[in-house]
Coordinates of N, CA and C in Angstrom, one line a residue:
M7 N -20.5 -23.7 -26.2 CA -19.4 -23.2 -27.3 C -19.4 -21.6 -26.9
K8 N -20.4 -20.8 -26.6 CA -20.3 -19.4 -26.5 C -19.6 -19.1 -25.2
E9 N -19.8 -20.1 -24.2 CA -19.1 -19.9 -22.9 C -17.4 -20.2 -23.1
K10 N -16.9 -21.2 -24.2 CA -15.8 -21.4 -24.3 C -15.1 -20.0 -24.9
L11 N -15.8 -19.4 -25.7 CA -15.3 -18.3 -26.6 C -15.1 -17.2 -25.6
S12 N -16.3 -17.0 -24.8 CA -16.0 -15.9 -23.9 C -14.9 -16.2 -22.6
L13 N -14.8 -17.4 -22.4 CA -13.7 -17.7 -21.3 C -12.3 -17.5 -22.1
A14 N -12.2 -17.8 -23.4 CA -10.9 -17.7 -24.1 C -10.6 -16.4 -24.3
A15 N -11.6 -15.4 -24.6 CA -11.4 -14.1 -24.6 C -11.0 -13.6 -23.3
K16 N -11.8 -13.8 -22.2 CA -11.3 -13.4 -21.0 C -9.9 -13.7 -20.7
A17 N -9.4 -15.1 -20.8 CA -8.1 -15.5 -20.6 C -7.0 -14.5 -21.4
S18 N -7.5 -14.5 -22.5 CA -6.6 -13.4 -23.8 C -6.3 -12.2 -23.0
N19 N -7.5 -11.6 -22.5 CA -7.3 -10.4 -22.2 C -6.5 -10.4 -20.8
L20 N -6.7 -11.2 -19.9 CA -5.9 -11.1 -18.6 C -4.4 -11.5 -18.8
E21 N -4.1 -12.3 -20.1 CA -2.7 -12.5 -20.5 C -2.0 -11.0 -20.8
K22 N -2.7 -10.4 -21.6 CA -2.2 -9.0 -22.1 C -2.1 -8.1 -20.9
K23 N -3.1 -8.0 -20.1 CA -2.8 -7.3 -18.7 C -1.7 -7.6 -18.1
L24 N -1.4 -8.8 -17.8 CA -0.3 -9.5 -17.2 C 1.1 -9.0 -17.9
H25 N 1.0 -9.1 -19.1 CA 2.2 -8.8 -19.7 C 2.4 -7.2 -19.8
V26 N 1.6 -6.6 -19.8 CA 1.5 -5.0 -19.4 C 2.4 -4.9 -18.0
E27 N 1.5 -5.3 -17.0 CA 2.2 -5.1 -15.5 C 3.5 -6.0 -15.3
K28 N 3.8 -6.8 -16.0 CA 5.2 -7.1 -15.9 C 6.2 -6.2 -16.5
E29 N 5.8 -5.6 -17.5 CA 6.6 -4.4 -18.3 C 6.9 -3.5 -17.3
I30 N 6.0 -2.9 -16.7 CA 5.9 -1.7 -15.7 C 6.7 -2.2 -14.5
S31 N 6.4 -3.4 -14.2 CA 7.2 -3.9 -12.9 C 8.7 -4.1 -13.2
A32 N 9.0 -4.4 -14.6 CA 10.4 -4.6 -14.9 C 10.9 -3.0 -15.0
Q33 N 10.4 -2.1 -15.4 CA 10.8 -0.8 -15.7 C 11.0 -0.1 -14.1
F34 N 10.1 -0.3 -13.2 CA 10.2 0.2 -11.7 C 11.8 -0.8 -11.1
Q35 N 11.6 -1.8 -11.4 CA 12.8 -2.5 -11.0 C 14.0 -2.0 -11.4
S36 N 14.2 -1.7 -12.8 CA 15.3 -1.1 -13.3 C 15.6 0.5 -12.7
Q37 N 14.7 1.1 -12.4 CA 14.9 2.5 -12.0 C 15.3 2.1 -10.5
L38 N 14.9 1.3 -9.8 CA 15.0 1.0 -8.4 C 16.7 0.5 -8.4
D39 N 17.0 -0.2 -9.1 CA 18.2 -1.1 -9.1 C 19.5 0.2 -9.6
L40 N 19.1 1.1 -10.5 CA 19.9 2.1 -10.8 C 20.1 3.2 -9.5
Q41 N 19.0 3.6 -8.9 CA 19.1 4.2 -7.9 C 20.0 3.7 -6.7
Y42 N 19.8 2.4 -6.6 CA 20.6 1.6 -5.5 C 21.9 1.7 -5.8
K43 N 22.4 1.4 -7.1 CA 23.7 1.4 -7.5 C 24.2 2.9 -7.3
K44 N 23.7 3.9 -7.6 CA 24.1 5.3 -7.2 C 24.2 5.5 -5.8
I45 N 23.4 5.1 -5.1 CA 23.8 5.4 -3.6 C 24.7 4.6 -3.1
H46 N 25.0 3.1 -3.7 CA 25.8 2.2 -3.1 C 27.3 2.8 -3.8
M47 N 27.3 3.5 -4.7 CA 28.7 4.0 -5.2 C 29.2 4.8 -4.3
F48 N 28.5 5.5 -3.5 CA 28.8 6.6 -2.7 C 29.1 6.1 -1.3
A49 N 28.7 4.9 -0.9 CA 28.7 4.4 0.4 C 30.1 4.2 0.7
G50 N 30.5 4.6 2.0 CA 32.0 4.5 2.6 C 32.8 5.4 1.8
T51 N 32.5 6.4 0.9 CA 33.5 7.3 0.5 C 33.4 8.9 1.0
R52 N 34.5 9.6 1.0 CA 34.4 10.9 1.5 C 33.2 11.6 0.7
Q53 N 33.0 11.5 -0.3 CA 31.7 12.3 -1.0 C 30.7 12.0 -0.4
L54 N 30.3 10.9 0.2 CA 29.1 10.6 0.8 C 29.0 11.4 2.0
D55 N 30.0 11.4 2.7 CA 30.1 12.5 3.7 C 29.9 14.0 3.4
K56 N 30.5 14.2 2.2 CA 30.5 15.7 1.8 C 28.7 16.0 1.4
I57 N 28.2 14.7 0.7 CA 26.7 14.9 0.3 C 26.0 15.1 1.6
L58 N 26.3 14.3 2.6 CA 25.4 14.2 3.9 C 25.7 15.4 4.4
S59 N 26.6 16.3 4.2 CA 26.9 17.5 5.1 C 26.2 18.7 4.6
Y60 N 25.6 18.6 3.5 CA 24.9 19.7 2.8 C 23.7 20.0 3.6
G61 N 23.5 21.2 4.1 CA 22.5 21.8 4.7 C 22.5 21.4 6.0
R62 N 23.5 21.0 6.6 CA 23.8 20.7 8.1 C 23.8 22.3 8.7
T63 N 23.5 22.5 9.9 CA 23.6 23.7 10.6 C 24.8 23.4 11.5
E64 N 25.2 24.5 12.3 CA 26.2 24.2 13.3 C 25.8 23.3 14.6
T65 N 24.4 23.4 14.8 CA 23.9 22.4 15.7 C 23.5 21.2 15.3
S66 N 23.7 20.8 14.1 CA 23.2 19.7 13.7 C 24.6 18.8 13.2
T67 N 25.7 18.9 13.4 CA 26.9 18.4 13.0 C 27.3 17.5 13.9
E68 N 26.7 17.2 15.1 CA 27.3 16.0 16.0 C 27.2 14.8 15.3
V69 N 28.3 13.8 15.3 CA 28.4 12.8 14.8 C 27.6 11.9 15.3
S70 N 27.1 12.0 16.7 CA 26.7 11.1 17.6 C 25.1 10.9 17.3
D71 N 24.7 11.7 16.4 CA 23.3 11.6 16.0 C 23.0 10.4 15.3
T72 N 22.2 9.3 15.9 CA 21.9 8.1 15.1 C 20.7 8.3 14.5
L73 N 20.7 7.2 13.6 CA 19.4 7.3 12.8 C 17.9 7.4 13.3
E74 N 17.8 6.6 14.5 CA 16.8 6.8 15.2 C 16.2 8.3 15.7
E75 N 17.4 8.9 16.0 CA 17.2 10.3 16.6 C 16.8 11.2 15.2
M76 N 17.5 11.1 14.2 CA 17.1 11.8 13.1 C 15.8 11.4 12.7
V77 N 15.4 10.4 12.8 CA 13.9 10.1 12.4 C 13.0 10.8 13.4
Q78 N 13.4 10.8 14.5 CA 12.4 11.5 15.5 C 12.4 13.2 15.1
R79 N 13.5 13.6 14.6 CA 13.6 15.2 14.4 C 14.4 15.5 13.3
P80 N 13.7 15.1 11.9 CA 14.4 15.4 10.6 C 14.4 17.0 10.5
K81 N 15.5 17.6 10.9 CA 15.5 19.2 10.6 C 16.4 19.5 9.5
T82 N 17.4 18.9 8.9 CA 18.2 19.2 7.9 C 18.1 18.3 6.8
S83 N 18.4 18.8 5.7 CA 18.1 18.2 4.5 C 19.1 16.9 4.5
S84 N 20.2 16.9 5.1 CA 21.0 15.6 5.4 C 20.4 14.3 6.2
S85 N 19.9 14.8 7.1 CA 19.1 13.9 8.0 C 17.8 13.6 7.2
C86 N 17.1 14.3 6.5 CA 16.0 13.9 5.8 C 16.4 13.0 4.8
L87 N 17.5 12.9 4.3 CA 18.0 12.1 3.2 C 18.2 10.9 3.7
L88 N 19.0 10.6 5.0 CA 19.2 9.5 5.5 C 17.8 8.9 6.1
V89 N 16.8 9.6 6.4 CA 15.5 9.0 6.7 C 15.0 8.3 5.7
C90 N 15.0 9.2 4.4 CA 14.3 8.6 3.1 C 15.1 7.2 2.7
L91 N 16.5 7.2 2.8 CA 17.2 6.2 2.4 C 17.1 5.0 3.3
H92 N 16.9 5.2 4.7 CA 16.6 4.2 5.6 C 14.9 3.7 5.3
T93 N 14.2 4.5 4.8 CA 12.9 4.0 4.6 C 12.7 3.2 3.2
V94 N 13.6 3.7 2.3 CA 13.5 2.9 1.0 C 14.1 1.6 1.0
F95 N 15.4 1.4 1.7 CA 15.9 0.2 1.9 C 15.9 -0.8 3.1
T96 N 14.8 -0.4 3.8 CA 14.5 -1.1 5.0 C 13.0 -1.9 4.6

């Protein structure tokens, strides 16, 4: 009998922990969805080009820079942003 009560208490405790973890997970998912929407809004717009050009120097304005090249040498804020976005969404 004591064993059943102990197991019931453990099950109840685990259910409470599961509920808390699900709430935390939902909050993180909501934040991630919001960030994704904000980033996706700028995709394909001139504003994205303007945002990505912030912090670029004359030597880093080459359009031919690939993401892989930027990962190898993140020197500007815009290339760091691209590397971060690539890391988050892949």
